[in-house]
PDB file of C-alpha atoms in Angstrom:
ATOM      1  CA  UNK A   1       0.000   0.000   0.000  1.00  0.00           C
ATOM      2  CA  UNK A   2       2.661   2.014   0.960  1.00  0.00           C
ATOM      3  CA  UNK A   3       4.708   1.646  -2.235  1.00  0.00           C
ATOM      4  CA  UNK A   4       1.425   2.612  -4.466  1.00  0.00           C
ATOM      5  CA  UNK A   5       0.997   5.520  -2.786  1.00  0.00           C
ATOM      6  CA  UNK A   6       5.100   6.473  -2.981  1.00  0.00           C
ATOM      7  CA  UNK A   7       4.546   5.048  -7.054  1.00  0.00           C
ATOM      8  CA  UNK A   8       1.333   7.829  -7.234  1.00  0.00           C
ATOM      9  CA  UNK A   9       3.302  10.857  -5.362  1.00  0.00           C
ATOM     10  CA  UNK A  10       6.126  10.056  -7.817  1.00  0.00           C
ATOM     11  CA  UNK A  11       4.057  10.172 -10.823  1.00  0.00           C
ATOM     12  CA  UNK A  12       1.827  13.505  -9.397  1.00  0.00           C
ATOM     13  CA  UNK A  13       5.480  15.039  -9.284  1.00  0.00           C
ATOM     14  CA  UNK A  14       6.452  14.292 -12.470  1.00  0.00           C
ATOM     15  CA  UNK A  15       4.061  15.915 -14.178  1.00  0.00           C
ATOM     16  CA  UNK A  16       4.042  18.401 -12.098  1.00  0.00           C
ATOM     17  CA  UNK A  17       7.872  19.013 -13.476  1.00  0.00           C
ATOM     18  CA  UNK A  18       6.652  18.292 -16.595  1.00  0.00           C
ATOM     19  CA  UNK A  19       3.869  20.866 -16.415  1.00  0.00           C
ATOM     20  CA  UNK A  20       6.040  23.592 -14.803  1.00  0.00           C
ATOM     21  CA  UNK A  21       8.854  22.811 -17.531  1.00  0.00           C
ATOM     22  CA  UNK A  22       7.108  23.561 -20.210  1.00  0.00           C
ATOM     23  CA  UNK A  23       5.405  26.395 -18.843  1.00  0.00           C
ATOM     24  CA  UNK A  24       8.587  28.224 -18.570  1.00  0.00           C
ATOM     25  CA  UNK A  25       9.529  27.369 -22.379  1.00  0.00           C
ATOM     26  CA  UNK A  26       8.361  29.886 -24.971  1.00  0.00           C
ATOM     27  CA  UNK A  27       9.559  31.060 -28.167  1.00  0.00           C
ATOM     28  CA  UNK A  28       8.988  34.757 -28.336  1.00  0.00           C
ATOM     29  CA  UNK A  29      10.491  37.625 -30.494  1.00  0.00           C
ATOM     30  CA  UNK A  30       9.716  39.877 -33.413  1.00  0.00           C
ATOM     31  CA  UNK A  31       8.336  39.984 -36.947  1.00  0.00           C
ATOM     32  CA  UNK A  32       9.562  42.457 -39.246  1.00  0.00           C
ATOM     33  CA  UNK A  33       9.701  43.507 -43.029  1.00  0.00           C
ATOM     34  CA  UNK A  34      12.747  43.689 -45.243  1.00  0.00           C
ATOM     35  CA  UNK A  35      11.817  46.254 -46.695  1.00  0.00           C
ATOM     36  CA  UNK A  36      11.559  49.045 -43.840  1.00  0.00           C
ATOM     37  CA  UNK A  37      12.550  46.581 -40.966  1.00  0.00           C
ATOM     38  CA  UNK A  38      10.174  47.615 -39.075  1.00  0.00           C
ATOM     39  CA  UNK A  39       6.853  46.077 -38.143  1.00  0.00           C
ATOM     40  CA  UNK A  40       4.982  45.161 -41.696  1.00  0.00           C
ATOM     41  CA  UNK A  41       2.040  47.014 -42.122  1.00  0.00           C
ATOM     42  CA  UNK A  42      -0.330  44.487 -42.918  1.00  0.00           C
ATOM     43  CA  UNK A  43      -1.802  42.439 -39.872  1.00  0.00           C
ATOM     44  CA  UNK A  44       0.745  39.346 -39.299  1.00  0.00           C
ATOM     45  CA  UNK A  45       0.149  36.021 -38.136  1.00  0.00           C
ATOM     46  CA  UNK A  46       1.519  32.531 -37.160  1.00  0.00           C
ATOM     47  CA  UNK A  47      -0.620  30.160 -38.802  1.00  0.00           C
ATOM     48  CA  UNK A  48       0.477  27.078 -38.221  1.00  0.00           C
ATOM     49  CA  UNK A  49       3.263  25.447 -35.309  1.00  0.00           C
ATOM     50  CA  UNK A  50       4.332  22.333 -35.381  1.00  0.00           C
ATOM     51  CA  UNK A  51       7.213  20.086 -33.927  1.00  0.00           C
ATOM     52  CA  UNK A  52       8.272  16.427 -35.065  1.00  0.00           C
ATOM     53  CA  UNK A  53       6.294  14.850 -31.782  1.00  0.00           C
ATOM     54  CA  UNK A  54       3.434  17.090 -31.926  1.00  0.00           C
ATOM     55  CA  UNK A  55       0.950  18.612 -34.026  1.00  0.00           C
ATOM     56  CA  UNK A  56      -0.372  21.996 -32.378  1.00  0.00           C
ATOM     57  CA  UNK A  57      -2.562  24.345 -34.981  1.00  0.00           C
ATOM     58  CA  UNK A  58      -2.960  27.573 -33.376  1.00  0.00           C
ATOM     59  CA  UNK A  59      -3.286  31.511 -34.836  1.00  0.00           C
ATOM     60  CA  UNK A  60      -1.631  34.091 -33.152  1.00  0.00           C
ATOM     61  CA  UNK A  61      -1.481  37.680 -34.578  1.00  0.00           C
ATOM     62  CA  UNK A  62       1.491  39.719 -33.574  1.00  0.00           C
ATOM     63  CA  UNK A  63       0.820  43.245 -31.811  1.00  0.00           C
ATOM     64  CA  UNK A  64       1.598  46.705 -32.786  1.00  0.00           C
ATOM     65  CA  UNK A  65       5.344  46.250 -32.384  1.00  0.00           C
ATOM     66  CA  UNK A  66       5.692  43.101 -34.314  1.00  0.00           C
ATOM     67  CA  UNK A  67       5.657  41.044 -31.296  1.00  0.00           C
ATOM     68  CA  UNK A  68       4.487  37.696 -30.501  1.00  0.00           C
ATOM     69  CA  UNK A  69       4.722  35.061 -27.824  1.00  0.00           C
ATOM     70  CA  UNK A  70       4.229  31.200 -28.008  1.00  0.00           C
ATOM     71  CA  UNK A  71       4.178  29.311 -24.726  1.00  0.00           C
ATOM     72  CA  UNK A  72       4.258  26.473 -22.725  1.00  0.00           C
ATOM     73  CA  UNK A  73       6.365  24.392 -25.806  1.00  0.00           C
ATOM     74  CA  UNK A  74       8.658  21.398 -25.437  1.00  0.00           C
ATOM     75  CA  UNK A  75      12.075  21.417 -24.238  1.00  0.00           C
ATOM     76  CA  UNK A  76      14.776  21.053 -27.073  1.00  0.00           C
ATOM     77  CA  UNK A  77      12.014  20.690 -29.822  1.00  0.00           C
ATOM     78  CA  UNK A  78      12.612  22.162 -33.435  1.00  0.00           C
ATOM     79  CA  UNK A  79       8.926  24.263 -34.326  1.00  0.00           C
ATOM     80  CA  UNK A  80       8.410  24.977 -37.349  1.00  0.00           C
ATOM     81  CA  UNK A  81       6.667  28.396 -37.703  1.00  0.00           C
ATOM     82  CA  UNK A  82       4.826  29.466 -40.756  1.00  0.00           C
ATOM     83  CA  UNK A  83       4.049  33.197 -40.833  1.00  0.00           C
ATOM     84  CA  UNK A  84       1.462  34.936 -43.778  1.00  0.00           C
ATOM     85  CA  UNK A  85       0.881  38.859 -44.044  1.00  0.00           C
ATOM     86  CA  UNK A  86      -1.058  40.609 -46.504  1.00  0.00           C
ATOM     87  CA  UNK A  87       0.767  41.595 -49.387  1.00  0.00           C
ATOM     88  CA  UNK A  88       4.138  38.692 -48.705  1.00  0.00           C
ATOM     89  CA  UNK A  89       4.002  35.296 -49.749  1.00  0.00           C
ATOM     90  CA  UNK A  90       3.327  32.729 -46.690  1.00  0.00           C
ATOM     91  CA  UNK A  91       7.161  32.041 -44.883  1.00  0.00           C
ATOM     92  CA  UNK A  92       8.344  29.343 -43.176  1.00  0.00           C
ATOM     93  CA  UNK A  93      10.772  29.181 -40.096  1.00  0.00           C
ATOM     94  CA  UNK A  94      12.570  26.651 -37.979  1.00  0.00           C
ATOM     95  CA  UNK A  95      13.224  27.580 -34.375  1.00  0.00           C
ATOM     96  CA  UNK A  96      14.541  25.206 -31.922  1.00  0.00           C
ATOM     97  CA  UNK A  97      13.836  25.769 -28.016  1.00  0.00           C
ATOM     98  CA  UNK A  98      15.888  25.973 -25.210  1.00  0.00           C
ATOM     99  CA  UNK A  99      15.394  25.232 -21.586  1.00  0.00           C
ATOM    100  CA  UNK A 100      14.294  29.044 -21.381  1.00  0.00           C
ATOM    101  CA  UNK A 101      12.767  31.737 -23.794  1.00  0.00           C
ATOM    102  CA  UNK A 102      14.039  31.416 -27.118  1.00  0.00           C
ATOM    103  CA  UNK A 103      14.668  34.841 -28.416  1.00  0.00           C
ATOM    104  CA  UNK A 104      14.342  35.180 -32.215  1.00  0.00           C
ATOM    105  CA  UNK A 105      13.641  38.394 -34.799  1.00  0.00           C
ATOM    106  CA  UNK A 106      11.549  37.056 -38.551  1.00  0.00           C
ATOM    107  CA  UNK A 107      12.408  38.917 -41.420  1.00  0.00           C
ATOM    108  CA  UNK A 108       9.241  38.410 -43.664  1.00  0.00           C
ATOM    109  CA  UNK A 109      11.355  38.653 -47.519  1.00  0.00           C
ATOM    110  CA  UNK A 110       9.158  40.966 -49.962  1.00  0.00           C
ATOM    111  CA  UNK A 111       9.736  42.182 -53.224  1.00  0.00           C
ATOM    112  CA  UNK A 112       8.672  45.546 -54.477  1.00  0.00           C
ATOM    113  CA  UNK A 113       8.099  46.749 -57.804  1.00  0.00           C
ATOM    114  CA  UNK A 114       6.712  50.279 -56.338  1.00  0.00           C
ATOM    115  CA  UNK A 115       9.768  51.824 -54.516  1.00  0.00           C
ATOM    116  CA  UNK A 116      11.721  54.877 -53.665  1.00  0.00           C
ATOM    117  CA  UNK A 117      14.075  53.795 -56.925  1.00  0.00           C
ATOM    118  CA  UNK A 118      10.966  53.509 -59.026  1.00  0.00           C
ATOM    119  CA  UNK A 119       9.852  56.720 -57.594  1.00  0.00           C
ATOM    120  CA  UNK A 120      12.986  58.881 -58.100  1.00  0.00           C
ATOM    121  CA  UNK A 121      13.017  57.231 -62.521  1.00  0.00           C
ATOM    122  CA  UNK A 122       9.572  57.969 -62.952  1.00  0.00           C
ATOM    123  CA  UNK A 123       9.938  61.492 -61.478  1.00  0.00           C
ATOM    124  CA  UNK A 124      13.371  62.013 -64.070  1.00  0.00           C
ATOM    125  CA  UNK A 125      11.050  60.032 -67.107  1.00  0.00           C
ATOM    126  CA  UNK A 126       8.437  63.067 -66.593  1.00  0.00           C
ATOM    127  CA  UNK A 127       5.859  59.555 -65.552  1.00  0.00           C
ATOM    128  CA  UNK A 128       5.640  60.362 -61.989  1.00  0.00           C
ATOM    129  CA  UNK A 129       2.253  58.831 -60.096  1.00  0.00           C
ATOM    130  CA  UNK A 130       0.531  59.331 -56.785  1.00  0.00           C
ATOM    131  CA  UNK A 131      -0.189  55.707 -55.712  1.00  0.00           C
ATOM    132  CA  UNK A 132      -4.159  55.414 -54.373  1.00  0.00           C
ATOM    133  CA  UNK A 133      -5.503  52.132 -53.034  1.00  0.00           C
ATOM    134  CA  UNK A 134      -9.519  52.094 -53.845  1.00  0.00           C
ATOM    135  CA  UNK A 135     -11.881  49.065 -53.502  1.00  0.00           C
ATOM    136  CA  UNK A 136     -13.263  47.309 -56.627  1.00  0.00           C
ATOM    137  CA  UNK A 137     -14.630  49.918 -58.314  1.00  0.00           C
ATOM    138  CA  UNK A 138     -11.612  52.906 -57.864  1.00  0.00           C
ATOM    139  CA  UNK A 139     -13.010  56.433 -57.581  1.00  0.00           C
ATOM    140  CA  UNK A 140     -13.037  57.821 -60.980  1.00  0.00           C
ATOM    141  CA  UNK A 141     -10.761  61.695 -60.665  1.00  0.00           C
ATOM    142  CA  UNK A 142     -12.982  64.638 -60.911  1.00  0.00           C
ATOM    143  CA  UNK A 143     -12.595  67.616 -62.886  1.00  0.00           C
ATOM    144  CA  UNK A 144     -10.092  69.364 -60.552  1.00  0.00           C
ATOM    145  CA  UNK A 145      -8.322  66.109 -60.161  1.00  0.00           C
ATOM    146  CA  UNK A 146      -7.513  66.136 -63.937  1.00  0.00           C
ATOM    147  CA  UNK A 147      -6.573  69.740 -63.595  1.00  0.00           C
ATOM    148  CA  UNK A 148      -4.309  68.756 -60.364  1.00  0.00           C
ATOM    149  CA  UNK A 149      -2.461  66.243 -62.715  1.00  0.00           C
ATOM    150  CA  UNK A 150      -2.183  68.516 -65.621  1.00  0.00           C
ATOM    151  CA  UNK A 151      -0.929  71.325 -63.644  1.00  0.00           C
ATOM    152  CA  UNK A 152       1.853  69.329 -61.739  1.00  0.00           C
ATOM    153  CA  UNK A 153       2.656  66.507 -64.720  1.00  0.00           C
ATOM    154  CA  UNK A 154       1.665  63.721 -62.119  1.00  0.00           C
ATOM    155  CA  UNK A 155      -0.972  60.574 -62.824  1.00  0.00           C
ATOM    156  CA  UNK A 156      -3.279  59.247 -59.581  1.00  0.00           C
ATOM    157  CA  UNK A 157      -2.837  55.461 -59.815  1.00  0.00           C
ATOM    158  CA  UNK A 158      -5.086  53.456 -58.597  1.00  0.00           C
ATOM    159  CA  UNK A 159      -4.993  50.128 -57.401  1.00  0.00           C
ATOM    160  CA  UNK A 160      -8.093  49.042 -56.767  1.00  0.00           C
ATOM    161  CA  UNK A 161      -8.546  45.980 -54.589  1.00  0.00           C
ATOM    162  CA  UNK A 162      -5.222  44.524 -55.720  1.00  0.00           C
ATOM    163  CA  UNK A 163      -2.257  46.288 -54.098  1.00  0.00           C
ATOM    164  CA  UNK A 164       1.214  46.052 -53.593  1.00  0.00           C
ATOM    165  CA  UNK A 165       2.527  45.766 -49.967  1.00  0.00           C
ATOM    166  CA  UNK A 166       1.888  48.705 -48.164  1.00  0.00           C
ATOM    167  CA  UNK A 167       5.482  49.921 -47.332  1.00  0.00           C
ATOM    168  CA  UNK A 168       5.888  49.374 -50.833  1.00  0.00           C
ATOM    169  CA  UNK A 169       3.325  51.994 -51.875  1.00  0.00           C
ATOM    170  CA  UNK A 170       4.681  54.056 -48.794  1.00  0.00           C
ATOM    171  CA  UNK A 171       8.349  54.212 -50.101  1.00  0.00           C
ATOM    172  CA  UNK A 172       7.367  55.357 -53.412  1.00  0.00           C
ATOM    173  CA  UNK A 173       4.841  57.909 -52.030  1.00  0.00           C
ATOM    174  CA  UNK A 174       7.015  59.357 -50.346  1.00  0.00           C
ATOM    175  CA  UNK A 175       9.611  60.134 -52.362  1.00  0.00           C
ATOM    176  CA  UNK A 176       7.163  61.595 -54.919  1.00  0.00           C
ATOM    177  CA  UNK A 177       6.471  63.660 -51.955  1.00  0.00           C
ATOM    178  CA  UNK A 178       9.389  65.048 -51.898  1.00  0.00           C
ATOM    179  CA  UNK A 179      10.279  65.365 -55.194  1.00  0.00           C
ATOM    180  CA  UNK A 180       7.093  67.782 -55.596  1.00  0.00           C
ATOM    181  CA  UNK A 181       8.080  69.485 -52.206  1.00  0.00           C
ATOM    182  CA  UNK A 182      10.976  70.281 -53.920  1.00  0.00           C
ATOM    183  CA  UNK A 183      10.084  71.657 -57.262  1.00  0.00           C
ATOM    184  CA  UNK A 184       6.374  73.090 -55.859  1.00  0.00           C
ATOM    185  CA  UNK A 185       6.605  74.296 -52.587  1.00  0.00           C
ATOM    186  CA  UNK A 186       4.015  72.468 -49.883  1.00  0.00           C
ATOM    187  CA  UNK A 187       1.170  74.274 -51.558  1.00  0.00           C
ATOM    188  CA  UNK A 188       0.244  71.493 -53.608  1.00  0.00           C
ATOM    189  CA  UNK A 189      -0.439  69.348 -50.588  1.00  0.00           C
ATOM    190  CA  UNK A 190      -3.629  71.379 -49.771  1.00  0.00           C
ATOM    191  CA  UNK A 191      -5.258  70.806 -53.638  1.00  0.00           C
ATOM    192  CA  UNK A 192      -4.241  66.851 -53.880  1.00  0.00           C
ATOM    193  CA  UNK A 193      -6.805  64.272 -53.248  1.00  0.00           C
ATOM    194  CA  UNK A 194      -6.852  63.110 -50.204  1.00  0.00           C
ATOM    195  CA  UNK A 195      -6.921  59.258 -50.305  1.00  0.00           C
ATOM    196  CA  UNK A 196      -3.705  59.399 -51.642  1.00  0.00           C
ATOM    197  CA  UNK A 197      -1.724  56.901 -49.613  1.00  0.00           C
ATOM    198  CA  UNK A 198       0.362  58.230 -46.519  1.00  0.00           C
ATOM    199  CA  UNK A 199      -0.123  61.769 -47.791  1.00  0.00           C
ATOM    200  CA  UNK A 200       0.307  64.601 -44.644  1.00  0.00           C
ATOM    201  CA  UNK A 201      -1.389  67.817 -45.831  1.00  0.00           C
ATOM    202  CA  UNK A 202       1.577  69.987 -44.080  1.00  0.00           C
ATOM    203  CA  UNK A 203       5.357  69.082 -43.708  1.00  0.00           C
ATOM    204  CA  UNK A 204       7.535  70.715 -41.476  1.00  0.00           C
ATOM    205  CA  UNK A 205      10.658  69.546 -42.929  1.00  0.00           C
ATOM    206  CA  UNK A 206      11.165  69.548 -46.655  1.00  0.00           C
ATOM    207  CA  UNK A 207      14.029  67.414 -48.462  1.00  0.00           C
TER     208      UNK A 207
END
């Protein structure tokens, strides 16, 4: 009798280790883009983790920062990690725990066809644009929106419900920004439409 109970008290322990273990194992860290390396714009999340012994589906979404937190994992396990965003194709990462927090920073790869290069040849080719993202059916420019384009040799482009990554649109955006600071003044900012993307009506500091 004596030894069952010892055998139980043993086994209660045990998991109790086992429990307390892997509550202090986690895998924590941040996402970020390649192209700003910051935070990606669009909303992030771990689909999908996974070790060789386990199968464990769950969806996190990262915070404002670009950080996330997965606990209570298995000691020296390799996870694999499988991360989607809006806008970047769906990445994969292997990340092997410790008997602690395993620290870690995930670059999500993108590649942009809209950027601040694109930005500064179009400006030179006379083919500059101001980059608009609209839903399926883009707002069509009015008649001082054709005079705004005629007046400063610019093009709205609209995307409609298919754009590029958002820090894409925001580099080149930007630098047209700029570029029209530059050669116009700030004026200009006050006449433009103003669902152009990441558009501030007043600047303080020009380039």
């Amino acid at each position: 009798m004596k030894k069952s109970l010892g055998k139980k008290k043993l086994t209660v322990m045990f998991i109790l280790i086992c429990r307390i273990s892997y509550s202090q194992v986690e895998i924590n860290g941040y996402v970020k883009s390649s192209i700003t390396q910051l935070r990606p714009i669009s909303d992030v999340y771990i689909q999908e983790l996974k070790s060789s012994k386990s199968n464990l589906k769950n969806t996190l979404m990262v915070d404002s920062t670009g950080f996330f937190q997965i606990k209570n994992l298995e000691l020296n396990r390799s996870y694999i990690i499988e991360i989607s965003a809006f806008g970047y194709k769906n990445q994969i990462f292997e990340v092997k725990t410790n008997n602690g927090t395993t620290k870690i920073i995930l670059t999500l790869e993108a590649i942009c066809k809209y950027n601040k290069d694109l930005a500064e040849k179009d400006w030179k080719n006379g083919k500059p644009k101001l980059l608009l993202v609209g839903s399926i059916v883009p707002i069509a420019n009015s008649l001082s929106d054709k005079k705004f384009e005629r007046k400063y040799k610019i093009e709205y482009f609209d995307f409609g419900c298919t754009p590029p990554i958002q820090e894409c649109i925001k580099a080149y955006n930007e630098r047209i920004f700029q570029l029209m600071d530059r050669k116009y003044g700030v004026k200009w900012r006050k006449k433009v439409r103003s669902d152009v993307k990441y558009l501030k009506k007043t600047l303080n500091n020009n380039r």
